[in-house]
Coordinates of C-alpha atoms in Angstrom, one line a residue:
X14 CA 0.0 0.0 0.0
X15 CA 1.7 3.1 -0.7
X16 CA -0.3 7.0 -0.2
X17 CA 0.5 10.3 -2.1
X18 CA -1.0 13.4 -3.1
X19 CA -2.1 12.2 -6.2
X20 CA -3.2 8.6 -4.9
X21 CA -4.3 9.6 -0.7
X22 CA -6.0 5.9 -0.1
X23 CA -3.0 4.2 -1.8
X24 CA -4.7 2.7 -4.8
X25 CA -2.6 3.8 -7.4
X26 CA -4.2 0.6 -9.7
X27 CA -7.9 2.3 -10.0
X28 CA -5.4 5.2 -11.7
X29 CA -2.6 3.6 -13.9
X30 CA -3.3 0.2 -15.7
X31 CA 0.6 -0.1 -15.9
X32 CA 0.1 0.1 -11.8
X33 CA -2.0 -3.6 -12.8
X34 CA 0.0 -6.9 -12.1
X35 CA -0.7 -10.6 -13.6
X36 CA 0.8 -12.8 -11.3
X37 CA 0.9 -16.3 -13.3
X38 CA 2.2 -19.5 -11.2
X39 CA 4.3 -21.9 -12.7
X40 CA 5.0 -25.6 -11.3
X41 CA 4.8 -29.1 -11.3
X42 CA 1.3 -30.7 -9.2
X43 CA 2.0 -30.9 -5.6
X44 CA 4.4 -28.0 -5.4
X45 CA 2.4 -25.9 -3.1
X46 CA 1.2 -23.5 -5.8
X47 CA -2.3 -23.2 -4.6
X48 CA -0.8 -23.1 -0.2
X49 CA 1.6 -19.5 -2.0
X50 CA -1.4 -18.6 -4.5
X51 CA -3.8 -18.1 -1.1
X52 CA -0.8 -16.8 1.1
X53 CA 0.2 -14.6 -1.1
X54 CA -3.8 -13.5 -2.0
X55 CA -4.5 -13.3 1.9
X56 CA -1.0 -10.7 2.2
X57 CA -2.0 -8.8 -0.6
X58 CA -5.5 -8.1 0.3
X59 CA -4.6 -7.0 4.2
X60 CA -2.0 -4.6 2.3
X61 CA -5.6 -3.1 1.2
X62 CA -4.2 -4.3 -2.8
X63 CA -7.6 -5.6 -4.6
X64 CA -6.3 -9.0 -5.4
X65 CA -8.1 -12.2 -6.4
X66 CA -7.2 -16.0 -7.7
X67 CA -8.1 -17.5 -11.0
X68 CA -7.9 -21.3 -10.6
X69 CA -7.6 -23.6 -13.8
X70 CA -8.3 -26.8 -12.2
X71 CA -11.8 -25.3 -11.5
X72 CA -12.5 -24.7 -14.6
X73 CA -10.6 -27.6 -16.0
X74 CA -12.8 -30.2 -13.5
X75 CA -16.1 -28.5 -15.0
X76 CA -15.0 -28.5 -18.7
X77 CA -14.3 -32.5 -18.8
X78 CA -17.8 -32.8 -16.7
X79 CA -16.5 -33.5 -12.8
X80 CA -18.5 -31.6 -10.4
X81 CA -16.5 -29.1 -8.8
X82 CA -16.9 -29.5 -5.2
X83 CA -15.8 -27.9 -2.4
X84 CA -12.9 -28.5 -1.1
X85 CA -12.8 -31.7 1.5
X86 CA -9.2 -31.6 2.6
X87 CA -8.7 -32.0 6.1
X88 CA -9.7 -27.8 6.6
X89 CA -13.4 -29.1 6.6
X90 CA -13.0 -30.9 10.6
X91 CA -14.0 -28.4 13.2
X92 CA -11.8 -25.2 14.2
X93 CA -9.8 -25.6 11.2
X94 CA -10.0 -23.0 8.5
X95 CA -8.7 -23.1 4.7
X96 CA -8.6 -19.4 5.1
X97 CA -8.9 -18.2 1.8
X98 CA -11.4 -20.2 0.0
X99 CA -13.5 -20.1 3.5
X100 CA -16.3 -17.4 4.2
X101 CA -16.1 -15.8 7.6
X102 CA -19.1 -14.5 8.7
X103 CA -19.6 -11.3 11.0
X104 CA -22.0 -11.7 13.5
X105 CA -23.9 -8.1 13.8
X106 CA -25.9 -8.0 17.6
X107 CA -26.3 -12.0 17.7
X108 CA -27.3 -12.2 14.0
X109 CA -25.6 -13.2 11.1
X110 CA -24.2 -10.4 8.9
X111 CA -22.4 -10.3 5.5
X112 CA -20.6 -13.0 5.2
X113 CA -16.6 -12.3 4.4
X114 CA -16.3 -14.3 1.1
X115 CA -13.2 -14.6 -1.2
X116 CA -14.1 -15.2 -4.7
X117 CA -11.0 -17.1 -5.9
X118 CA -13.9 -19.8 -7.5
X119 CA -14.0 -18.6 -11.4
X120 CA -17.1 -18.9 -12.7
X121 CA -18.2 -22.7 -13.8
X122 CA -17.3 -22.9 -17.7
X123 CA -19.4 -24.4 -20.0
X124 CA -17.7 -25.8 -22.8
X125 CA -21.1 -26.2 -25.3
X126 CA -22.5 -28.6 -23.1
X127 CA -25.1 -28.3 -19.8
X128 CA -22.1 -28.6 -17.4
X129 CA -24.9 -29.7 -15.2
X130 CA -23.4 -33.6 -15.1
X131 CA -25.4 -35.0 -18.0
X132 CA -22.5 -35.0 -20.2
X133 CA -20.1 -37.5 -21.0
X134 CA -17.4 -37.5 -17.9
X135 CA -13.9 -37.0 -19.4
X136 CA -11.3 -39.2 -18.0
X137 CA -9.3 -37.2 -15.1
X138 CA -6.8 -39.6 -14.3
X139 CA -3.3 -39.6 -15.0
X140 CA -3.8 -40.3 -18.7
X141 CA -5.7 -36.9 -19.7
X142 CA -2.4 -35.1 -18.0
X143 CA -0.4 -37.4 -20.9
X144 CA 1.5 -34.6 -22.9
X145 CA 0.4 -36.6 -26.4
X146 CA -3.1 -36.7 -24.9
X147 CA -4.0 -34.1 -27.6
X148 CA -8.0 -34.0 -27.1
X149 CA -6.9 -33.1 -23.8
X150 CA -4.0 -30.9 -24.3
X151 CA -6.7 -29.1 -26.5
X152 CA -9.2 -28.6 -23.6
X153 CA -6.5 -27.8 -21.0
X154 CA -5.1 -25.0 -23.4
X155 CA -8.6 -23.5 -23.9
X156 CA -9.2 -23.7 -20.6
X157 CA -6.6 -21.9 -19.6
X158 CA -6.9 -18.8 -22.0
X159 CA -10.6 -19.0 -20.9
X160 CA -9.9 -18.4 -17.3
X161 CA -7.1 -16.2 -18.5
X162 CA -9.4 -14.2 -20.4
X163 CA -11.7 -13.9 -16.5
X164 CA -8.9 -12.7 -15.1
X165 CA -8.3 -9.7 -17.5
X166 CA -11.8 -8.6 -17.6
X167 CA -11.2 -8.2 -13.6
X168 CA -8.1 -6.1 -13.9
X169 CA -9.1 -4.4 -16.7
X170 CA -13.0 -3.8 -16.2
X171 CA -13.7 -4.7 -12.5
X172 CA -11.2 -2.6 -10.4
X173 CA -8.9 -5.1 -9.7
X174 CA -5.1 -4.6 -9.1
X175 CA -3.8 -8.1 -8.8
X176 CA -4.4 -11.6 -10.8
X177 CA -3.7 -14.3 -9.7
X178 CA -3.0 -17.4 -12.4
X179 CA -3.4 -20.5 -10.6
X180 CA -1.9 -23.4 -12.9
X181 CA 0.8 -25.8 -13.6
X182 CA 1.8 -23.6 -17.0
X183 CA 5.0 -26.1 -17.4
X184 CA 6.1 -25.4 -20.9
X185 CA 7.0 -22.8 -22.6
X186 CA 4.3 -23.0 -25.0
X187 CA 1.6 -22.4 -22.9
X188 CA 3.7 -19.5 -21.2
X189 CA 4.1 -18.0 -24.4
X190 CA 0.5 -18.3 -25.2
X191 CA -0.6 -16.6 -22.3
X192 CA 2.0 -13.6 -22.8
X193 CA 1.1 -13.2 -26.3
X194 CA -2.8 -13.3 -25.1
X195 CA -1.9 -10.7 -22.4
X196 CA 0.2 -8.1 -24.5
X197 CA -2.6 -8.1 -26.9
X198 CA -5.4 -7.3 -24.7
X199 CA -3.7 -4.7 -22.7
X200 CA 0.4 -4.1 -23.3
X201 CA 1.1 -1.9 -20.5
X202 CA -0.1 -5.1 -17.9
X203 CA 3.2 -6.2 -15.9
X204 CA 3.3 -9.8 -16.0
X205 CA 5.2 -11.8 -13.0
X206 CA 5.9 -15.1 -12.9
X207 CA 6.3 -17.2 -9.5
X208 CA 7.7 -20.7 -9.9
X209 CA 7.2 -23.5 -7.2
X210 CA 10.4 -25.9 -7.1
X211 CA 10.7 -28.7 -4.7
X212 CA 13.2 -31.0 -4.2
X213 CA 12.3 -32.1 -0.2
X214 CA 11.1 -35.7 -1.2
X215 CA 9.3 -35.3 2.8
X216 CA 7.6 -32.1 1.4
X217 CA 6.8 -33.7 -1.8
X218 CA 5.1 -36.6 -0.2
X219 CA 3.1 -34.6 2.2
X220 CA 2.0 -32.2 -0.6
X221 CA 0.8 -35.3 -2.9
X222 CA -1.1 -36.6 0.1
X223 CA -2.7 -33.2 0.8
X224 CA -3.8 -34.0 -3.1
X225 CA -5.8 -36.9 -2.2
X226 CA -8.5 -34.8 -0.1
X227 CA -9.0 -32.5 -3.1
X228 CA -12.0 -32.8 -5.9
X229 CA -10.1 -35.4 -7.9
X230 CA -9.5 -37.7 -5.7
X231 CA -12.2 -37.4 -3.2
X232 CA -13.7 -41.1 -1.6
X233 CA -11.3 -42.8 -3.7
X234 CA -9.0 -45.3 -2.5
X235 CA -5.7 -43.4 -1.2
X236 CA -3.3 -46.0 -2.2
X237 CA -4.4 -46.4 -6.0
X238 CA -4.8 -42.2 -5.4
X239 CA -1.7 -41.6 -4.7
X240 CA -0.4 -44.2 -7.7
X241 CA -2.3 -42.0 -9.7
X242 CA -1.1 -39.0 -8.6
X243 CA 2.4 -39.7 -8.7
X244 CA 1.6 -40.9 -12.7
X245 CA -0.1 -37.5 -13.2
X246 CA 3.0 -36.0 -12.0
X247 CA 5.7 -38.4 -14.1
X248 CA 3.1 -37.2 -17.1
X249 CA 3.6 -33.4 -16.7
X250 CA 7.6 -34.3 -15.6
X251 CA 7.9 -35.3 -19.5
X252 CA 7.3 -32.0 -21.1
X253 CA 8.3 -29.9 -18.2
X254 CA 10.4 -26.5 -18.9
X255 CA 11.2 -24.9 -15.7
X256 CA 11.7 -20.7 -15.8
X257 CA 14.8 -19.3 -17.2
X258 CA 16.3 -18.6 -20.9
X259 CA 13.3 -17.6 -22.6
X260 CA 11.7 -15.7 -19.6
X261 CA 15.2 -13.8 -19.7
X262 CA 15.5 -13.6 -23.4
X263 CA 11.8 -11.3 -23.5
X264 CA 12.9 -9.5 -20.4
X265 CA 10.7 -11.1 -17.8
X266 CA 9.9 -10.5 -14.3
X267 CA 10.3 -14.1 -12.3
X268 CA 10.7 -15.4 -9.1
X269 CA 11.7 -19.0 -8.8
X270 CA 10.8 -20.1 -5.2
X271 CA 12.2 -23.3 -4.0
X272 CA 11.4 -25.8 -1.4
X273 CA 8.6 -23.6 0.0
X274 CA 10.6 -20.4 0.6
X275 CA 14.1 -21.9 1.7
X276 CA 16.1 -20.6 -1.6
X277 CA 14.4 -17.9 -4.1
X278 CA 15.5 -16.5 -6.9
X279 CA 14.6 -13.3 -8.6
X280 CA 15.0 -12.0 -12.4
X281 CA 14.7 -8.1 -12.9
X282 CA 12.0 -7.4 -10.9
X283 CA 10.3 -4.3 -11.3
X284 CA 8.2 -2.1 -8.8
X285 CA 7.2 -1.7 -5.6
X286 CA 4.6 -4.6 -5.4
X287 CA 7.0 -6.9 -7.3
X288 CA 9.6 -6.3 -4.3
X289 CA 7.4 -6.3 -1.9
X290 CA 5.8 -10.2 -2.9
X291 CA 9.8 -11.2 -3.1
X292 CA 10.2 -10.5 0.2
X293 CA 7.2 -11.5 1.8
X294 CA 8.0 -15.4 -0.3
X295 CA 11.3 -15.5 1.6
X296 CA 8.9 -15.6 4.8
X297 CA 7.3 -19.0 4.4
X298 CA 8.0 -21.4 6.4
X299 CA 6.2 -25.0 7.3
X300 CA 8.0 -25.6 11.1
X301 CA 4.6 -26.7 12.9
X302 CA 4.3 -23.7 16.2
X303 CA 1.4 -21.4 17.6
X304 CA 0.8 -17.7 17.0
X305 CA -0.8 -16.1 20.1
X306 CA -2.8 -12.8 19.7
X307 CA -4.6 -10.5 23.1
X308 CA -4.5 -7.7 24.1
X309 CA -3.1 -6.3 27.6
X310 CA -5.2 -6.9 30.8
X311 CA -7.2 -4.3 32.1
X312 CA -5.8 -0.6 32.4
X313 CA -6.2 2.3 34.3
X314 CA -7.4 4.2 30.8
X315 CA -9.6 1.5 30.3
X316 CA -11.2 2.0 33.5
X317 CA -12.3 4.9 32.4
X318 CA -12.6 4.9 28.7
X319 CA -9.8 7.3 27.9
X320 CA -8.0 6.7 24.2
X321 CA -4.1 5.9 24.3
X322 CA -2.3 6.9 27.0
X323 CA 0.7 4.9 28.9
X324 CA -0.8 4.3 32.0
X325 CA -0.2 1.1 34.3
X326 CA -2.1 -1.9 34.6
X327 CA -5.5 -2.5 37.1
X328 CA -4.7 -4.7 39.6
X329 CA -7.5 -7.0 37.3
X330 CA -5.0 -6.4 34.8
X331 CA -2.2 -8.0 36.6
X332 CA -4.4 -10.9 37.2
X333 CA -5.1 -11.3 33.9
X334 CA -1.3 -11.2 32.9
X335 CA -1.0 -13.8 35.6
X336 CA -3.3 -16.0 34.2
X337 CA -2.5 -15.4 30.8
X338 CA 1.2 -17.0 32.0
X339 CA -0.4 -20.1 33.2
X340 CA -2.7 -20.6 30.5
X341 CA -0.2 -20.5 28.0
X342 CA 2.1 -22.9 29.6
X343 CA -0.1 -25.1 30.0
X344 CA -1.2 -25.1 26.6
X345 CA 2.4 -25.1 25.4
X346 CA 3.0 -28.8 26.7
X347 CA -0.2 -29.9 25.9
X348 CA 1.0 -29.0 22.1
X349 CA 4.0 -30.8 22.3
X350 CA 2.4 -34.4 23.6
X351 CA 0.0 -33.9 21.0
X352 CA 2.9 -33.1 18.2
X353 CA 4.7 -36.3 19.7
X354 CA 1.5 -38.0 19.2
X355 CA 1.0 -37.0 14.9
X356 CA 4.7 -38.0 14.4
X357 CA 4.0 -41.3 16.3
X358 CA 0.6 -42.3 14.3
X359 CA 1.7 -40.5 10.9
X360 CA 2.0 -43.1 7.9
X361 CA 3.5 -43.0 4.5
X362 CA 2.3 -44.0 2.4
X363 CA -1.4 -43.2 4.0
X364 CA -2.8 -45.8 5.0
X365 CA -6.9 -45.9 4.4
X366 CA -8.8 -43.2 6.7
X367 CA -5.5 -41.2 7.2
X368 CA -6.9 -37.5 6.6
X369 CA -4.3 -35.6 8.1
X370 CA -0.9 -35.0 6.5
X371 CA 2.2 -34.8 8.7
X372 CA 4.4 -32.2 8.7
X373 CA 7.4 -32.2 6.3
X374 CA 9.2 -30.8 9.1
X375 CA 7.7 -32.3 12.1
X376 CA 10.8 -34.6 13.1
X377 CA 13.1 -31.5 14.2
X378 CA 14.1 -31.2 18.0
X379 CA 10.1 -30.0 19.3
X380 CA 11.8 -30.0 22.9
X381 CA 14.2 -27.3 21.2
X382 CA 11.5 -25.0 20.0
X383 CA 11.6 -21.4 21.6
X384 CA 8.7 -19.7 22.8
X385 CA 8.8 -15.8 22.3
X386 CA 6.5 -13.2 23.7
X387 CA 6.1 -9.9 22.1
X388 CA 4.6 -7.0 23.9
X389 CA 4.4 -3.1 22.8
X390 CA 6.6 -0.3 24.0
X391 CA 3.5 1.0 26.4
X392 CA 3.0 0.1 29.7
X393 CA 0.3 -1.9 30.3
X394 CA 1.3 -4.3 27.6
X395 CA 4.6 -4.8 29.3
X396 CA 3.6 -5.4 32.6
X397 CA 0.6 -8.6 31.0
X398 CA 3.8 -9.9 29.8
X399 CA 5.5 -9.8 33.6
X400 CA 5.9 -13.6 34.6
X401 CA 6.8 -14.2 31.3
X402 CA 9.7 -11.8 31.1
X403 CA 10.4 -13.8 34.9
X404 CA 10.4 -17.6 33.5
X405 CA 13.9 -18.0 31.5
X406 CA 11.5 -20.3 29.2
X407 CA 10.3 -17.3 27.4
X408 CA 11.9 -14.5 25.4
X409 CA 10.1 -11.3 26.2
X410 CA 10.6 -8.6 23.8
X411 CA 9.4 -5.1 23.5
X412 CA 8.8 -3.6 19.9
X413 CA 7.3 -0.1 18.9
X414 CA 5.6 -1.3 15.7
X415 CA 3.5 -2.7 18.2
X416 CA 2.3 0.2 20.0
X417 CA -1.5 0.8 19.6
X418 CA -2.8 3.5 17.1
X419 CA -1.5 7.1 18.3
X420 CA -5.1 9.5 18.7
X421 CA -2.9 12.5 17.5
X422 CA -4.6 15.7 19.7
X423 CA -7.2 13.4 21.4
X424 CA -4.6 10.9 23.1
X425 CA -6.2 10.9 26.7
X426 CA -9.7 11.9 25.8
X427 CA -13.1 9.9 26.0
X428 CA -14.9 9.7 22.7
X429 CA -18.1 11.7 24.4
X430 CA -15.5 14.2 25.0
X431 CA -14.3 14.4 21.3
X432 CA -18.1 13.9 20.4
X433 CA -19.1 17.0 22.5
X434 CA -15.8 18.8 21.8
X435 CA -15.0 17.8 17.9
X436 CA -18.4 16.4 16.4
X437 CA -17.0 17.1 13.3
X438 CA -14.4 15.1 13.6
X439 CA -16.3 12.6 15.4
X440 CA -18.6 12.2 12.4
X441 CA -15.9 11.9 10.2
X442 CA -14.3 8.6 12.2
X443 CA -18.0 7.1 12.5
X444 CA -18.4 7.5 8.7
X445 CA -15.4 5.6 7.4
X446 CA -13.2 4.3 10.5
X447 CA -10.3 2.7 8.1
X448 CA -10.0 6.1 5.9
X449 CA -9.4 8.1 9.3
X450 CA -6.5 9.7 10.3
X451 CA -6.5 11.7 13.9
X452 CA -5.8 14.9 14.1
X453 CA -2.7 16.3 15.6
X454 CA 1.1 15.5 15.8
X455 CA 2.0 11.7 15.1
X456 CA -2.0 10.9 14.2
X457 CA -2.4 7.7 12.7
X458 CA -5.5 5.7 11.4
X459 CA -5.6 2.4 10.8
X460 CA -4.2 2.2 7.3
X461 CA -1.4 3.8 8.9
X462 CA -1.2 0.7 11.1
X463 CA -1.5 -1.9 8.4
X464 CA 1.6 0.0 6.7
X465 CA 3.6 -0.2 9.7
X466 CA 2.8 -3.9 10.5
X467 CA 4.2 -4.8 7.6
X468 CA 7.1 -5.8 8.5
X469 CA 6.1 -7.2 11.2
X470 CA 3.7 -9.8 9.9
X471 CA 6.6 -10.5 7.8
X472 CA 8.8 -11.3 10.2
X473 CA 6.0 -13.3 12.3
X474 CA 5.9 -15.8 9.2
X475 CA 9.2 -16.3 8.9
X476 CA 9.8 -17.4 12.9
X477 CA 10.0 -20.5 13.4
X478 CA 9.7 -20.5 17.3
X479 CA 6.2 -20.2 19.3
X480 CA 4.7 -16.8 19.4
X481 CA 2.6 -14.8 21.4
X482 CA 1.7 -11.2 20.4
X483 CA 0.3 -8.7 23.7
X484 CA -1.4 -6.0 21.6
X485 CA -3.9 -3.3 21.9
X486 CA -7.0 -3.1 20.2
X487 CA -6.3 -1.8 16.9
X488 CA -2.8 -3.9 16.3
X489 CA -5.0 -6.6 17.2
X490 CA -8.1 -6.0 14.9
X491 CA -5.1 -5.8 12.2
X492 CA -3.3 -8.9 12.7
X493 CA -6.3 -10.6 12.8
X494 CA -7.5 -9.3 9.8
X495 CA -4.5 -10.5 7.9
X496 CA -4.8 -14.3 9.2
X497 CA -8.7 -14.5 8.8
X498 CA -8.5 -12.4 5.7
X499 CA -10.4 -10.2 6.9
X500 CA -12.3 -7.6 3.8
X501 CA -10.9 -4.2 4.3
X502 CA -15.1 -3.1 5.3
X503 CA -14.5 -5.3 8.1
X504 CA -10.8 -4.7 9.8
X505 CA -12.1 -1.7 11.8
X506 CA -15.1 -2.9 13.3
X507 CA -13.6 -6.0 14.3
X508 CA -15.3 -6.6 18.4
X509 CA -11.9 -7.5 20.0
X510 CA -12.7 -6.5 23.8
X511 CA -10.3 -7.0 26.4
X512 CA -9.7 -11.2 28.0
X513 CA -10.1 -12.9 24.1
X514 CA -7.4 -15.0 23.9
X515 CA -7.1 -16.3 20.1
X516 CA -4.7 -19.2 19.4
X517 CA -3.7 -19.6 15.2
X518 CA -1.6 -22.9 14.0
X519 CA -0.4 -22.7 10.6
X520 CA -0.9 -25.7 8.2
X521 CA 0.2 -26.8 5.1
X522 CA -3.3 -26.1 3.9
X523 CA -4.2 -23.2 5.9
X524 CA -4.8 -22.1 9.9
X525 CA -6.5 -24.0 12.8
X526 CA -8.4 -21.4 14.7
X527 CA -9.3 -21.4 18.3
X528 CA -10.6 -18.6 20.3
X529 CA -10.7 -18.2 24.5
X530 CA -11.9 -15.9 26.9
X531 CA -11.0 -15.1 30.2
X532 CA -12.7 -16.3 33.2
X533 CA -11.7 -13.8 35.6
X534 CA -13.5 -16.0 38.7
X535 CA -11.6 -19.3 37.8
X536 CA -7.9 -17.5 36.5
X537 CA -8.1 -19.7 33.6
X538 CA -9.9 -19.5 29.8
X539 CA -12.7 -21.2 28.6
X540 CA -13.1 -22.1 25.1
X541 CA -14.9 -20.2 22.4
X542 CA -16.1 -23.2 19.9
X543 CA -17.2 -21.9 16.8
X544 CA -16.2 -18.9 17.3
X545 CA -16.6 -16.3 14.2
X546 CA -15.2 -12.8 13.8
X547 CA -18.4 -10.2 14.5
X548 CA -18.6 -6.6 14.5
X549 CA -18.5 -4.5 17.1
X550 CA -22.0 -2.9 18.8
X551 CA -19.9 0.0 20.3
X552 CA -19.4 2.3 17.4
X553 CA -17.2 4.3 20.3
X554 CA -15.0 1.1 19.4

């Protein structure tokens, strides 16, 4: 996201096509294209870019006459969320709101036929991937130009900034085609191309069994699956041409990322948002830990509704902090008996009514793995971190990007005092609470935030270690936007009161999601199950 006089809310796309940006993935199956296609989607969207994915093998699945389900891979069991292709709804005074949806579905194609099922099925296995297959080389080319051709109309007609290319696109051939198709719709579009390599024969066998959850695969038997599979793969291995002399020859924008972000290599990018999705790729990282995300226990502001401030904790707040300690500990060595427990029952290959895939990295030293807390440079976030910072199990450390959204003039006011005092001002937050900047010296909004958290959610995804992040409200409404890809409507109203505990563990496939709150009688937290993402009543909030 980047602001100027000529672009103030940083959407420098809606005025400069060549501002546009076809991102086109290129890899064998069971790569991870699709797990950096939705990372990459999810980033891009919190940095308030309008961003969206166009998946070939949806269109592909409808075109030969396979419904196109949803996804049943192992994000469909309770608390566990695929976090892209999954709708969160917002919960407005107990009742369901708008849901949050992310369209990266294209539209079902219909290739002069019903698409309704009554057409002859084309066969999906491993054959119809044969590079002499030429009926359906045919229908995978068309396809892809097709959802090519979706793609453009959204960047070029329907305010979009980013596409996303979801496919194998192995040869040069087809990447020439699609170049060629691009340049002549619109010449000024840049073009990137983001290769998956891997070479980890662990992550290769955990990606292929991810595959047998997906639409082609699903209630079939895993072993003859994964024979498949593997066929499919030796099919496009034949006739695969991986980035390089070509892409250089035509001046070409590339990133070859390899083993899931542990080597990457770049070729004359261009431009900010080029640069900026190189270095957010050199984050990833599959080590199995737990994000953390709360705020600070109660404050002596809080008590009394004043904005910002650096004042000390409540004697409640301690309590909470003190809790907060023992909650997480516990929960700390309840993750590593359960970790101990996957590696102990994990099978390869699967056996029949395995569903969850183990970690490629799940063998390293758990017992090793650090746990680090992060607080803010204000007060009351310090002191909720306390026994932590006292227990030589945890690294505490302090950072300023953390610090909660600075109120500019009305740091230390009430917002009926700013109501009575500034109404105009007032009424300018209440219309349009992401857009707003405070008045004042070192005023921020929350785009302001987003910007400067950057980094920082950068930096949280390339950690390997246990984390847990003691906030304030609006860091917190931001960071959770990013992991629940959140809408940018959404991020500001997020309710996020004070003793919500949220718990996120990344997944080859996505997060799983669990939210507590703080029972202040008992010192502990209870569970939130199902818990969804609502907005807040309080538009003070």
């Amino acid at each position: 996201m980047t602001r100027s006089r000529a672009s103030p809310d940083g959407r420098i796309p809606d005025r400069d096509v060549a501002a546009k940006l076809v991102i086109i993935m290129v890899g064998l199956p069971a790569r991870g294209k699709s797990y950096i296609t939705k990372k990459l989607h999810r980033y891009l969207s919190w940095q308030q870019h309008n961003a969206k994915i166009f998946n070939v093998g949806n269109r592909r699945r409808v075109a030969a006459g396979m419904p196109n389900l949803p996804d049943a891979s192992p994000t469909s069991a309770p608390h566990r969320h695929d976090v892209p292709s999954q709708a969160a709804t917002i919960l407005l005074n107990g009742t369901k709101g708008p849901d949050i949806v992310l369209e990266d579905e294209p539209t079902k194609l219909d290739l002069n036929g019903p698409g309704d099922g009554s057409e002859e099925t084309m066969d999906q296995s491993a054959k119809f991937f044969d590079p002499n297959n030429t009926a359906a080389s045919r229908l995978r080319e068309q396809v892809a130009i097709d959802t090519l051709d979706e793609l453009l109309a959204y960047l070029l007609h329907q305010g979009g900034a980013v596409g996303i290319l979801d496919a194998t696109n192995s040869t040069v051939h087809r990447r020439q085609l699609l170049v060629d198709h691009i340049k002549a719709r619109e010449p000024k579009l840049g073009i990137l191309f983001i290769e998956s390599i891997c070479h980890d024969e662990n992550l290769l066998e955990a990606n292929m069994r991810l595959k047998l959850s997906g639409p082609d695969y699903r209630d079939k038997d895993p072993i003859k699956s994964l024979q498949d599979f593997k066929q499919r793969v030796k099919a496009y291995e034949s006739a695969y041409e991986p980035l390089g002399k070509w892409e250089e020859s035509h001046d070409l924008q590339y990133i070859q990322m390899i083993d899931v972000g542990r080597k990457i290599v770049q070729h004359r990018l261009r431009g900010f948002l080029s640069g900026g999705i190189a270095s957010y790729l050199t984050t990833f990282n599959l080590s199995p830990r737990q994000i953390w995300i709360t705020r600070h226990g109660q404050s002596e502001d809080n008590r009394v509704n004043k904005l910002g401030g650096n004042s000390e904790l409540t004697e409640r707040g301690h309590f909470y902090g003190h809790a907060l300690y023992k909650f997480i500990t516990f929960k700390r060595k309840e993750w590593l008996i359960q970790q101990k427990n996957r590696i102990a029952s994990s099978n390869f290959p699967p056996q029949p009514g395995d569903n969850t895939p183990p970690y490629p990295e799940l063998n390293q030293e758990l017992e090793d793995k650090n746990f680090c807390v992060w607080t803010s440079m204000l007060k009351r976030s310090g002191q909720t971190a306390e026994y932590f910072d006292a227990d030589d199990d945890y690294d505490v450390k302090a950072w300023e990007m953390l610090n909660e959204l600075n109120a500019g003039e009305f740091e230390g006011m009430t917002y009926e005092e700013i109501a009575a005092k500034y109404p105009e001002e007032y009424a300018k937050r209440a219309k349009d609470k992401l857009q707003y900047i405070y008045p004042g010296v070192g005023g921020e909004g929350y785009l302001q935030v987003i910007s400067r958290l950057r980094d920082m959610v950068r930096e949280i995804e390339r950690i390997t270690d246990h984390l847990l992040i003691i906030g304030h409200r609006s860091v917190c409404r931001v960071l959770m936007a990013y992991f629940m890809d959140l809408t940018r409507d959404d991020i500001a109203d997020l309710d996020l009161p004070l003793g919500i505990l949220y718990a996120i563990e990344p997944k080859p496939y996505g997060i799983e999601f669990h939210a507590y709150r703080y029972n202040e009688e008992r010192g502990w937290f209870d569970e939130l199950p199902n818990y969804k993402p609502r907005r807040t009543v309080d538009r003070n909030n």
